[in-house]
Coordinates of C-alpha atoms and ligand atoms in Angstrom, one line a residue:
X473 CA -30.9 -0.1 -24.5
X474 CA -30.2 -0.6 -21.2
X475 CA -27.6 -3.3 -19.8
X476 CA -29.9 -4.7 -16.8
X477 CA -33.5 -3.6 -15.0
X478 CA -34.7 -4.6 -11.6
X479 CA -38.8 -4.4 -11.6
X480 CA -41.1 -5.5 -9.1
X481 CA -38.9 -4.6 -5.7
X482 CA -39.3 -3.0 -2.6
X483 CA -36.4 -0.3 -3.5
X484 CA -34.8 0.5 -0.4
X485 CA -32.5 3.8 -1.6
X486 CA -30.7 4.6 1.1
X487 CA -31.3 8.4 -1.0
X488 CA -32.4 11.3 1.5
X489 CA -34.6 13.1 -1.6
X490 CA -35.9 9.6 -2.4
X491 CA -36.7 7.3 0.3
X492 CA -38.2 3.8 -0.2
X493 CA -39.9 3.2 -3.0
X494 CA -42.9 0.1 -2.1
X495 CA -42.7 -1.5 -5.3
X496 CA -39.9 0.5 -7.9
X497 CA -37.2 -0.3 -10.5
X498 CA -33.5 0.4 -11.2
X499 CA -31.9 1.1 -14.3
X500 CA -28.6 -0.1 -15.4
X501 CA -26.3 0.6 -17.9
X502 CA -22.3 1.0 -18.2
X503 CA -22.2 -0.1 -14.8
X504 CA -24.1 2.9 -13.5
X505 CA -27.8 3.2 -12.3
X506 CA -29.2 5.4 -15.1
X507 CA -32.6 5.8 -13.3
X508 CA -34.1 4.8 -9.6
X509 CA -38.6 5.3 -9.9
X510 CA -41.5 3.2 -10.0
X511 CA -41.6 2.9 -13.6
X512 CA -39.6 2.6 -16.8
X513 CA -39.7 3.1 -20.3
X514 CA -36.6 1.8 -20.9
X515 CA -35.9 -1.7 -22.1
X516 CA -32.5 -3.6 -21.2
X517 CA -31.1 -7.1 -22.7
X518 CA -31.7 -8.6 -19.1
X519 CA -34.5 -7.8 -16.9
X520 CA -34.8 -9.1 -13.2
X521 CA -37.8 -9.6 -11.6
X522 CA -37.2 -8.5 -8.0
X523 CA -41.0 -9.8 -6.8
X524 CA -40.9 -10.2 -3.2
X525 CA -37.5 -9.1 -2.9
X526 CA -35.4 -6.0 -1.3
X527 CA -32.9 -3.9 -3.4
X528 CA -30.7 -2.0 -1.7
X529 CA -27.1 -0.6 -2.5
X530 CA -24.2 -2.9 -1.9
X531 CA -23.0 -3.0 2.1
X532 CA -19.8 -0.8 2.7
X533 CA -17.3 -3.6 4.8
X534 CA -14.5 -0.6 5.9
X535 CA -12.1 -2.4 7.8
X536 CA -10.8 -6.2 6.6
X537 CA -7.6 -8.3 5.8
X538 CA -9.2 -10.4 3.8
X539 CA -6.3 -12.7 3.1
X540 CA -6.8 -13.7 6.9
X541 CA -9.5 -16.1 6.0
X542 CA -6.8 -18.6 6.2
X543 CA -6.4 -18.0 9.7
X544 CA -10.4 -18.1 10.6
X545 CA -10.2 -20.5 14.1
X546 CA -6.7 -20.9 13.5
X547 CA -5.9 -18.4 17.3
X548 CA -9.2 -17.9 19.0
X549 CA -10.3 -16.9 22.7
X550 CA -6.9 -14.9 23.6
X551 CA -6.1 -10.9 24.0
X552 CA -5.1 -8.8 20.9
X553 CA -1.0 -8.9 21.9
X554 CA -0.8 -12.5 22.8
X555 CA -3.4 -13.6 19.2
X556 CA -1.1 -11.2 17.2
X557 CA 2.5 -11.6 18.8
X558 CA 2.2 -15.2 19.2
X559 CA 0.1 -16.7 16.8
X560 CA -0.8 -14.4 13.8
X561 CA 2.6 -12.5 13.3
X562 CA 5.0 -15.9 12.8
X563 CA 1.7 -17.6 11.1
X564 CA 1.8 -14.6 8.6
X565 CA 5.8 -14.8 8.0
X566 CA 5.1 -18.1 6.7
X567 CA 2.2 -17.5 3.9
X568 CA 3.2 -16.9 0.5
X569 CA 1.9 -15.2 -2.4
X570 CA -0.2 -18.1 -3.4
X571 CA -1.5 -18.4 0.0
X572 CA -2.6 -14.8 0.5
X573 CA -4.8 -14.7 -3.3
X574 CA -6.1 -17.8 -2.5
X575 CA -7.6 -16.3 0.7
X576 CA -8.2 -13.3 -0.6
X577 CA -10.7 -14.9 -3.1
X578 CA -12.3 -17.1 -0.3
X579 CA -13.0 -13.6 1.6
X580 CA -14.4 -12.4 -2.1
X581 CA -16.9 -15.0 -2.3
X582 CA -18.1 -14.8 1.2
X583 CA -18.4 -11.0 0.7
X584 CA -20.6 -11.3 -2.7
X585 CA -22.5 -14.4 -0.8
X586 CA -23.6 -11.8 2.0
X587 CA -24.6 -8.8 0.1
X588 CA -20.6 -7.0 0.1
X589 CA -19.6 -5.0 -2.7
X590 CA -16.8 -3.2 -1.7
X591 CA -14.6 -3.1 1.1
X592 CA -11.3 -1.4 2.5
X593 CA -8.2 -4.1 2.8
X594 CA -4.9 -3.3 4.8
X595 CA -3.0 -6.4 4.1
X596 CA 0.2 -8.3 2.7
X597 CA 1.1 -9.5 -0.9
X598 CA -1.1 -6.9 -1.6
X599 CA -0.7 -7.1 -5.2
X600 CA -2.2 -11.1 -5.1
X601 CA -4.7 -9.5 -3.1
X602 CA -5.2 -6.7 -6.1
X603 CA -5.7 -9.6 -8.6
X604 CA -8.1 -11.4 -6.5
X605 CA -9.9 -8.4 -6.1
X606 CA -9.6 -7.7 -10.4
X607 CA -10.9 -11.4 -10.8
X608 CA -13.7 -11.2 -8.2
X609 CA -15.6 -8.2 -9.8
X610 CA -15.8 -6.5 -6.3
X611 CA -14.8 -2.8 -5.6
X612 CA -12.1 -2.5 -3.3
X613 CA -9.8 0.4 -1.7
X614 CA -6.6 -1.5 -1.0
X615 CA -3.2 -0.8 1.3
X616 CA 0.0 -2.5 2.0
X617 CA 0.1 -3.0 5.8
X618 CA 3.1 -1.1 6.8
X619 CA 5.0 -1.0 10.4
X620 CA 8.7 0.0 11.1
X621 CA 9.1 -0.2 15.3
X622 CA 11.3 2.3 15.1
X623 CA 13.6 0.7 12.7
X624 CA 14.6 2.6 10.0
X625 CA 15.5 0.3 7.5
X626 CA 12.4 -1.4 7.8
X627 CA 10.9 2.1 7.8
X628 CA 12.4 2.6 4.0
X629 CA 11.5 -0.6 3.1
X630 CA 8.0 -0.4 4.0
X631 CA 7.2 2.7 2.5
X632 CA 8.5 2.1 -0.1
X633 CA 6.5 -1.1 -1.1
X634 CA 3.3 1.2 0.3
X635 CA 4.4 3.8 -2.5
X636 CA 4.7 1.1 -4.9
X637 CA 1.4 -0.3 -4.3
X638 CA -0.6 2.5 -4.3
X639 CA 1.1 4.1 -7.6
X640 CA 0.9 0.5 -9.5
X641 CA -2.8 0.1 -8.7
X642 CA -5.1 3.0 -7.9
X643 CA -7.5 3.1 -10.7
X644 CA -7.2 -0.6 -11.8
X645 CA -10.0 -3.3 -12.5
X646 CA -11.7 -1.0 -14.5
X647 CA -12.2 1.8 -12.0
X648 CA -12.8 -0.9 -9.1
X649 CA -9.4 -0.2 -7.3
X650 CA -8.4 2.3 -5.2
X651 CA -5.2 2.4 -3.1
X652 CA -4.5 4.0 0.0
X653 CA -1.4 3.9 2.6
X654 CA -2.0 1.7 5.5
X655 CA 0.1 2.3 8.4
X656 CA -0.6 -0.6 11.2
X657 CA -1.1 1.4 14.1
X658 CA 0.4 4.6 16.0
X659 CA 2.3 2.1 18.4
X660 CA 3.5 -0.1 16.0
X661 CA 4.6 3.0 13.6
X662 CA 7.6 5.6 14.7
X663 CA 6.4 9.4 14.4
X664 CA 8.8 9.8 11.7
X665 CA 7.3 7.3 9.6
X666 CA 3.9 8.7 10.5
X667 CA 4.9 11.8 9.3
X668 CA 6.5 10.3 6.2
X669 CA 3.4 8.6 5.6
X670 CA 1.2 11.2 6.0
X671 CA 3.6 13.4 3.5
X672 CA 3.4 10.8 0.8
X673 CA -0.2 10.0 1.0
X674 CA -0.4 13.8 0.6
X675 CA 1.7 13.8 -2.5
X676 CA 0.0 10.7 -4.1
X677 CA -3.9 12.5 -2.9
X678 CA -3.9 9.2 -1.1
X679 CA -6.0 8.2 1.9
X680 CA -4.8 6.8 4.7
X681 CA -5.9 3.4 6.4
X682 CA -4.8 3.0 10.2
X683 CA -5.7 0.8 13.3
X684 CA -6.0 3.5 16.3
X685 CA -6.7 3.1 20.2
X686 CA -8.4 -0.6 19.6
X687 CA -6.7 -1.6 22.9
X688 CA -6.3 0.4 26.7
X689 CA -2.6 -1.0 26.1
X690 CA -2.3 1.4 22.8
X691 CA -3.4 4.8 25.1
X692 CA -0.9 3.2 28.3
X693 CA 1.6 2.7 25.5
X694 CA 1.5 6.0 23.8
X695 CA 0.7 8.0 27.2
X696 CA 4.2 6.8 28.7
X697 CA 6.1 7.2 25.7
X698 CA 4.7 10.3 24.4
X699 CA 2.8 11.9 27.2
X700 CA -0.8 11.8 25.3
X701 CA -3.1 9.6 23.9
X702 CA -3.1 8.3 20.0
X703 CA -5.8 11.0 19.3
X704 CA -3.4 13.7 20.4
X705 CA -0.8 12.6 19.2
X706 CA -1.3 12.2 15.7
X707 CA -3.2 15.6 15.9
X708 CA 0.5 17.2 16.9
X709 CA 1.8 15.7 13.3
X710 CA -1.2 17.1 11.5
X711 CA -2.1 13.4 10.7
X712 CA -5.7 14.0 11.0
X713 CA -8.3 15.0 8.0
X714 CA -11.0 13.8 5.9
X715 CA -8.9 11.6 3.9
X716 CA -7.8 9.3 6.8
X717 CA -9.5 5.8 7.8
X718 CA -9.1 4.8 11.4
X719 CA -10.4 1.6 12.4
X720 CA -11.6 0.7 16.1
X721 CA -11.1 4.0 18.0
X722 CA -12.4 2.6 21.2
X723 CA -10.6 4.2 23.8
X724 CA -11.5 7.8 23.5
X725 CA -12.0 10.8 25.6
X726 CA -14.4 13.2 25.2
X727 CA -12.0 15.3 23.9
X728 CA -10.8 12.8 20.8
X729 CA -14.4 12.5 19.9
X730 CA -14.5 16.2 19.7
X731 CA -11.2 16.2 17.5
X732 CA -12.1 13.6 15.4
X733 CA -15.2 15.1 14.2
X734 CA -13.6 18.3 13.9
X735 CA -11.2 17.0 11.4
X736 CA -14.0 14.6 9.5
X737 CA -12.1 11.8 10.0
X738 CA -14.2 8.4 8.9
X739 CA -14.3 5.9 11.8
X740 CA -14.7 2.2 11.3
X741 CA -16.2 0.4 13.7
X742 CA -15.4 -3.2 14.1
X743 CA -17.8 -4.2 17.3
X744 CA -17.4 -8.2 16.5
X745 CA -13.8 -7.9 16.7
X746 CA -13.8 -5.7 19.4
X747 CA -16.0 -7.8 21.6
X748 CA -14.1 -11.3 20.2
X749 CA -10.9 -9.6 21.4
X750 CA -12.5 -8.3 24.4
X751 CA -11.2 -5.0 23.1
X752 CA -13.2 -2.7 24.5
X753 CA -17.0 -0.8 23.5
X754 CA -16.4 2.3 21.2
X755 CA -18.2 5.2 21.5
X756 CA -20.4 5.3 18.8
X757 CA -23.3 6.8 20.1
X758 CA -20.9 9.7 21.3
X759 CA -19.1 9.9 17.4
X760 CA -22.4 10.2 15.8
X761 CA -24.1 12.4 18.0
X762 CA -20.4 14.5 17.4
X763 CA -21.0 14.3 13.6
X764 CA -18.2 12.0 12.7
X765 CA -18.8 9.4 9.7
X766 CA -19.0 6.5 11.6
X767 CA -18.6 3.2 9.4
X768 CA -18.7 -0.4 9.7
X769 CA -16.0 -2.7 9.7
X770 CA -15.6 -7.1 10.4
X771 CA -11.7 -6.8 10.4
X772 CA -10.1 -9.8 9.4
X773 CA -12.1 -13.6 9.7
X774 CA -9.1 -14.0 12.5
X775 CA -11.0 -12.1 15.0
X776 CA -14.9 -12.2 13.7
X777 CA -14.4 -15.0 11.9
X778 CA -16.9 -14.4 9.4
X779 CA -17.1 -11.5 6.9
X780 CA -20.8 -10.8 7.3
X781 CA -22.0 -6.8 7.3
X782 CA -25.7 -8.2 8.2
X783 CA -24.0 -9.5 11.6
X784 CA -21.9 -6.5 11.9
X785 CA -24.9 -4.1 11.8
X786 CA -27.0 -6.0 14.6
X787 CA -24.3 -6.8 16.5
X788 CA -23.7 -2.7 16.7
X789 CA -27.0 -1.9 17.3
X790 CA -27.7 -3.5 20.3
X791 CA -24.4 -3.4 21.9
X792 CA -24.3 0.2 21.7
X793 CA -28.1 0.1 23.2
X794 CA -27.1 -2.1 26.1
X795 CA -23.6 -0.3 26.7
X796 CA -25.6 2.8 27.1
X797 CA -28.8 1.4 28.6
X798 CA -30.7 3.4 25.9
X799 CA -32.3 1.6 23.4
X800 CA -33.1 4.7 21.2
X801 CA -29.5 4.8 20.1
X802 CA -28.4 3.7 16.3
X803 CA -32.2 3.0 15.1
X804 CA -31.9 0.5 12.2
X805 CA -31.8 3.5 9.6
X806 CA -28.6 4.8 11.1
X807 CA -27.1 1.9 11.2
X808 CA -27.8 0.9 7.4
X809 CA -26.5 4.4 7.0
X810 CA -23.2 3.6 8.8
X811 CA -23.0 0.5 6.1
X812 CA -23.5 1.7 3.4
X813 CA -23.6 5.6 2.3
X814 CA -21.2 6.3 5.2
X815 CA -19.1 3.5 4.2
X816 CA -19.3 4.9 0.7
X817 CA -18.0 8.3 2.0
X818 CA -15.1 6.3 4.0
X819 CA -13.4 5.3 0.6
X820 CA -14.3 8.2 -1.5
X821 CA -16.8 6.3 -3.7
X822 CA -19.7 6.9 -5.6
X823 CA -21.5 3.7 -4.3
X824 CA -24.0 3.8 -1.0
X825 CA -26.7 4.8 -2.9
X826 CA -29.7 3.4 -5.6
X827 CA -29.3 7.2 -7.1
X828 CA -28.9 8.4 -10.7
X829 CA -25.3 8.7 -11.5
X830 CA -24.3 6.7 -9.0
X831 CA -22.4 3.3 -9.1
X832 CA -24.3 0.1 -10.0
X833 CA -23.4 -1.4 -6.4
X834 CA -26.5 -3.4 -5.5
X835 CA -27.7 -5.9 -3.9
X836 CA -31.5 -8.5 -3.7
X837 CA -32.2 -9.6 -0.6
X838 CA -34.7 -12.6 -0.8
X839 CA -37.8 -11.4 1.7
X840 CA -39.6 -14.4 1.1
X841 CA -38.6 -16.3 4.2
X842 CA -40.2 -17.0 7.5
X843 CA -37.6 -14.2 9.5
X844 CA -38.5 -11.7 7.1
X845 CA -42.4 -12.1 7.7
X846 CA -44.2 -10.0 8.1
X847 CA -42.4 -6.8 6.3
X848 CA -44.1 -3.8 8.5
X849 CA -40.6 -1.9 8.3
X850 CA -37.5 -2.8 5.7
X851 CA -34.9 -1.0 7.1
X852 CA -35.6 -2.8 11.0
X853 CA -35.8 -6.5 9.0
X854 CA -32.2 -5.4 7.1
X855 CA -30.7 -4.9 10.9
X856 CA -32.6 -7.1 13.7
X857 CA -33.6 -10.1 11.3
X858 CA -32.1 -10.5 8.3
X859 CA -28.3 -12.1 7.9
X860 CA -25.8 -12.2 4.2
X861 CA -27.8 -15.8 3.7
X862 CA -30.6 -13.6 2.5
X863 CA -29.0 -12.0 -0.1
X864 CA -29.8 -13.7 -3.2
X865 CA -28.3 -11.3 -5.7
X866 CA -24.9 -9.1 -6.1
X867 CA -24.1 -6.8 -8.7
X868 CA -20.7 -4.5 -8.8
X869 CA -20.2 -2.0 -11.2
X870 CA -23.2 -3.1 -12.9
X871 CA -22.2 -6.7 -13.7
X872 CA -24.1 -9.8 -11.7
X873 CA -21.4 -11.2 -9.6
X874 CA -24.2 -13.4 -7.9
X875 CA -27.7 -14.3 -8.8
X876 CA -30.3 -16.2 -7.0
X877 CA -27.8 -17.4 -5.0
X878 CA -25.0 -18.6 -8.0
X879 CA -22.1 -17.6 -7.9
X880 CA -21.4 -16.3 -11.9
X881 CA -18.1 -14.5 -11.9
X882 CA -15.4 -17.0 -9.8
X883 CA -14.9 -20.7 -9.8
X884 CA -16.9 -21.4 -6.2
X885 CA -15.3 -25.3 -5.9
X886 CA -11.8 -24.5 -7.0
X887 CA -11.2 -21.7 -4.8
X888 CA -12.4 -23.6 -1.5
X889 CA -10.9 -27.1 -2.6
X890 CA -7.4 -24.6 -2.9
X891 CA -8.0 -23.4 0.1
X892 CA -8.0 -26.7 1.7
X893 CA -4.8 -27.7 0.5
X894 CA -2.8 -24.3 1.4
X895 CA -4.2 -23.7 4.6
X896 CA -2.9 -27.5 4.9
X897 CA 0.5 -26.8 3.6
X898 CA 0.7 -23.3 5.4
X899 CA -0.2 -24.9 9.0
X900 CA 2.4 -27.7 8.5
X901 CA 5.1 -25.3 7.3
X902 CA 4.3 -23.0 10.7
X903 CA 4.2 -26.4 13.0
X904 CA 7.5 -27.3 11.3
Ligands
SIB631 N1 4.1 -5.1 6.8 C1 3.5 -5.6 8.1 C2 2.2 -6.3 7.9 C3 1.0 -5.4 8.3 S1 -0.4 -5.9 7.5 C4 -1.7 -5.6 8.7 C5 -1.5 -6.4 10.0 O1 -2.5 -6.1 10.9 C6 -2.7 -7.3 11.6 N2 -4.0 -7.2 12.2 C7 -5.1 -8.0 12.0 N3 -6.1 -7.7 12.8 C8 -5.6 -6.7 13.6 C9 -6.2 -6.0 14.7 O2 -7.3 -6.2 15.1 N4 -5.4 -5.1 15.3 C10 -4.1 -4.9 14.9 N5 -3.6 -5.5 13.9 C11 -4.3 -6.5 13.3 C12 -2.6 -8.4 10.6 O3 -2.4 -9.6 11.2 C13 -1.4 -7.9 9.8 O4 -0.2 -8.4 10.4 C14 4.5 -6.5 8.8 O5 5.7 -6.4 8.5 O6 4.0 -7.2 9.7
ZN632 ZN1 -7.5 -4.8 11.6

């Protein structure tokens, strides 16, 4: 007997040997899809009629600090240094552990609301963030943010509450956590402590979550102090491999494209952020065409300010078409593949997917809707027309986290009336 089945949906299966299947069903059981056709003869205790409805694995959100849903439209309309020196930085000193699960669980809900189901965190009070993350039902690959300046008492200090984390909760939540080491950027880190943390991660078969080249003033910072770009530079430590995350990578040369694809290193792309912060355009076109697994990222709800993969995947379609003044760029498949089976890739999961054996990571998007009409191709609708509103149902590790729009595994009112009161609290304690 079966946990859950999906009948009567356009299966959209994201699976090369499978493609789209018009009207198919999904199998669930133990939190795994047991079987992806266009019949069953299985039976389940819950079946879900999917009639004019999409199904589709879970969207892959690889870069976020979730917790900074507390500062959505708190610093907006500013350059990266002066939004994060000024504002976020001495906003951040003054949020607590209640303040960062609180957020945290905000940014869960609006992820399960708009068709998330996992996503990569590099963050603060990480382990409130880790028990958000446990109560939420969501998959998640989590790091503590680290950054030493050159300081090495901080340096000590920061790695070791990085080794802590990762140790303490890799594997949690049933499976759902993973941990990785998040070192802020290569201007913000020493090489030593690169080096350290590339060691440990190493040791611990850890992957590592960074911020590189999102600003010109990273490559003018690293080019006067070390002579080369980030790209270079961390290539001279041996940072660079398949197990490492970098979010942004905007200011590249031909020649870092060509590194980073030699050393599979997963790329996520955060083009709201990027064009909120007036960051720069990434060469995506360029890293794909290179082979690099290019991924999609909303960074935190600081610099978005929302948390929606729908917006994410439009928004990088057509920059990328107008930046290069070639429309053929990232067709709508590519870009659904940059969401989710890349994404997948990004944080060594088994999720991207509607494929036997692989995690039960899926969500419904509603089609019967006016912007959805007519459906001539699903994967164009999923990137030029539809947004997270559509998505009616979410389901992680084969348990309904949403359905038909309900939120079924967190507290909806409590967590936004808490929200209220410590963003209310954290604002006066920063003004005082
Ligand atoms: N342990 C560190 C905290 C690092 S967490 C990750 C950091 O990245 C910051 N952050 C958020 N968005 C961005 C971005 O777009 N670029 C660079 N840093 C960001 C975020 O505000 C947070 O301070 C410390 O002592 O400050
Ligand atoms: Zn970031």
């Amino acid at each position: 007997m079966a946990d859950i089945i999906i009948k009567n949906a356009y299966v959209l299966t994201m699976d090369p040997d499978k493609g789209d299947i018009e009207s198919g069903v999904v199998v669930i059981e133990d939190g795994i899809i047991t079987e992806v056709g266009s019949s069953t003869e299985s039976t389940a205790e819950k079946i879900i009629d999917a009639r004019e409805g999409v199904v589709m694995p879970g969207l892959v959100n690889t870069h976020c600090h979730a917790g900074m849903t507390l500062f959505r439209g708190y610093a907006d309309d500013m350059p990266l240094k002066e939004w994060l020196e000024d504002h976020i930085w001495p906003a951040e000193a003054q949020a607590g552990d209640e303040d960062i699960y609180g957020g945290t669980l905000v940014a869960c809900l609006e992820m399960i609301r708009s068709g998330t189901t996992a996503f990569a965190d590099m963050y603060i009070h990480m382990d409130m963030v880790a028990q958000a993350v446990e109560e939420s039902g969501m998959r998640a690959a989590l790091s503590y943010g680290m950054l030493d300046f050159g300081d090495t008492e901080k340096a000590d200090a920061e790695l070791k509450k990085g080794t802590e984390f990762v140790r303490e909760w890799n594997g949690k939540a049933d499976g759902r956590i993973t941990t990785m080491y998040g070192p802020h950027a290569p201007n913000t880190c020493s090489r030593d402590f690169l080096i350290r943390v590339k060691e440990q991660a190493v040791r611990d078969n850890a992957g590592i979550h960074i911020h590189v080249l999102e600003t010109e003033a990273e490559l003018d910072h690293m080019k006067e102090n070390f002579g080369m770009c980030s790209i270079h530079f961390l290539k001279d430590i041996d940072f660079w491999g398949p197990d490492v995350l970098a979010a942004h990578c905007v200011w590249l040369s031909d020649g870092d494209i060509r590194i980073l694809a030699e050393h599979k290193v997963n790329i996520s792309h955060n083009v709201i952020s990027n064009m909120k912060l007036a960051s720069g355009i990434a060469p995506v076109a360029k890293l794909l065409s290179a082979g690099a697994n290019v991924t999609l990222g909303t960074d935190g709800c600081a610099s978005n300010n929302n948390l929606d993969m729908f917006e994410e995947m439009k928004t990088a379609a057509l920059l990328q078409k107008v930046s290069t003044m070639d429309p053929t760029v990232l067709p709508a498949s590519q870009v659904l593949e940059m969401a989710t089976v890349n994404g997948a890739k990004a944080l060594s999961i088994n999720s991207g997917m509607l494929k036997e054996g692989y995690n039960a990571d899926i969500i419904i998007v509603d089609m019967k809707q006016p912007h959805l009409s007519p459906a001539y191709d699903i994967a164009s609708h999923m990137v030029y027309a539809a947004n997270g509103k559509d998505v009616k149902t979410t389901i992680v590790n084969g348990k309904i986290l949403m359905e038909d729009h309900e939120i079924t595994c967190l507290d909806e009112q409590s967590i936004l009336e808490r929200m209220k009161r410590i963003s209310k609290n954290l604002v006066s304690r920063i003004n005082s």
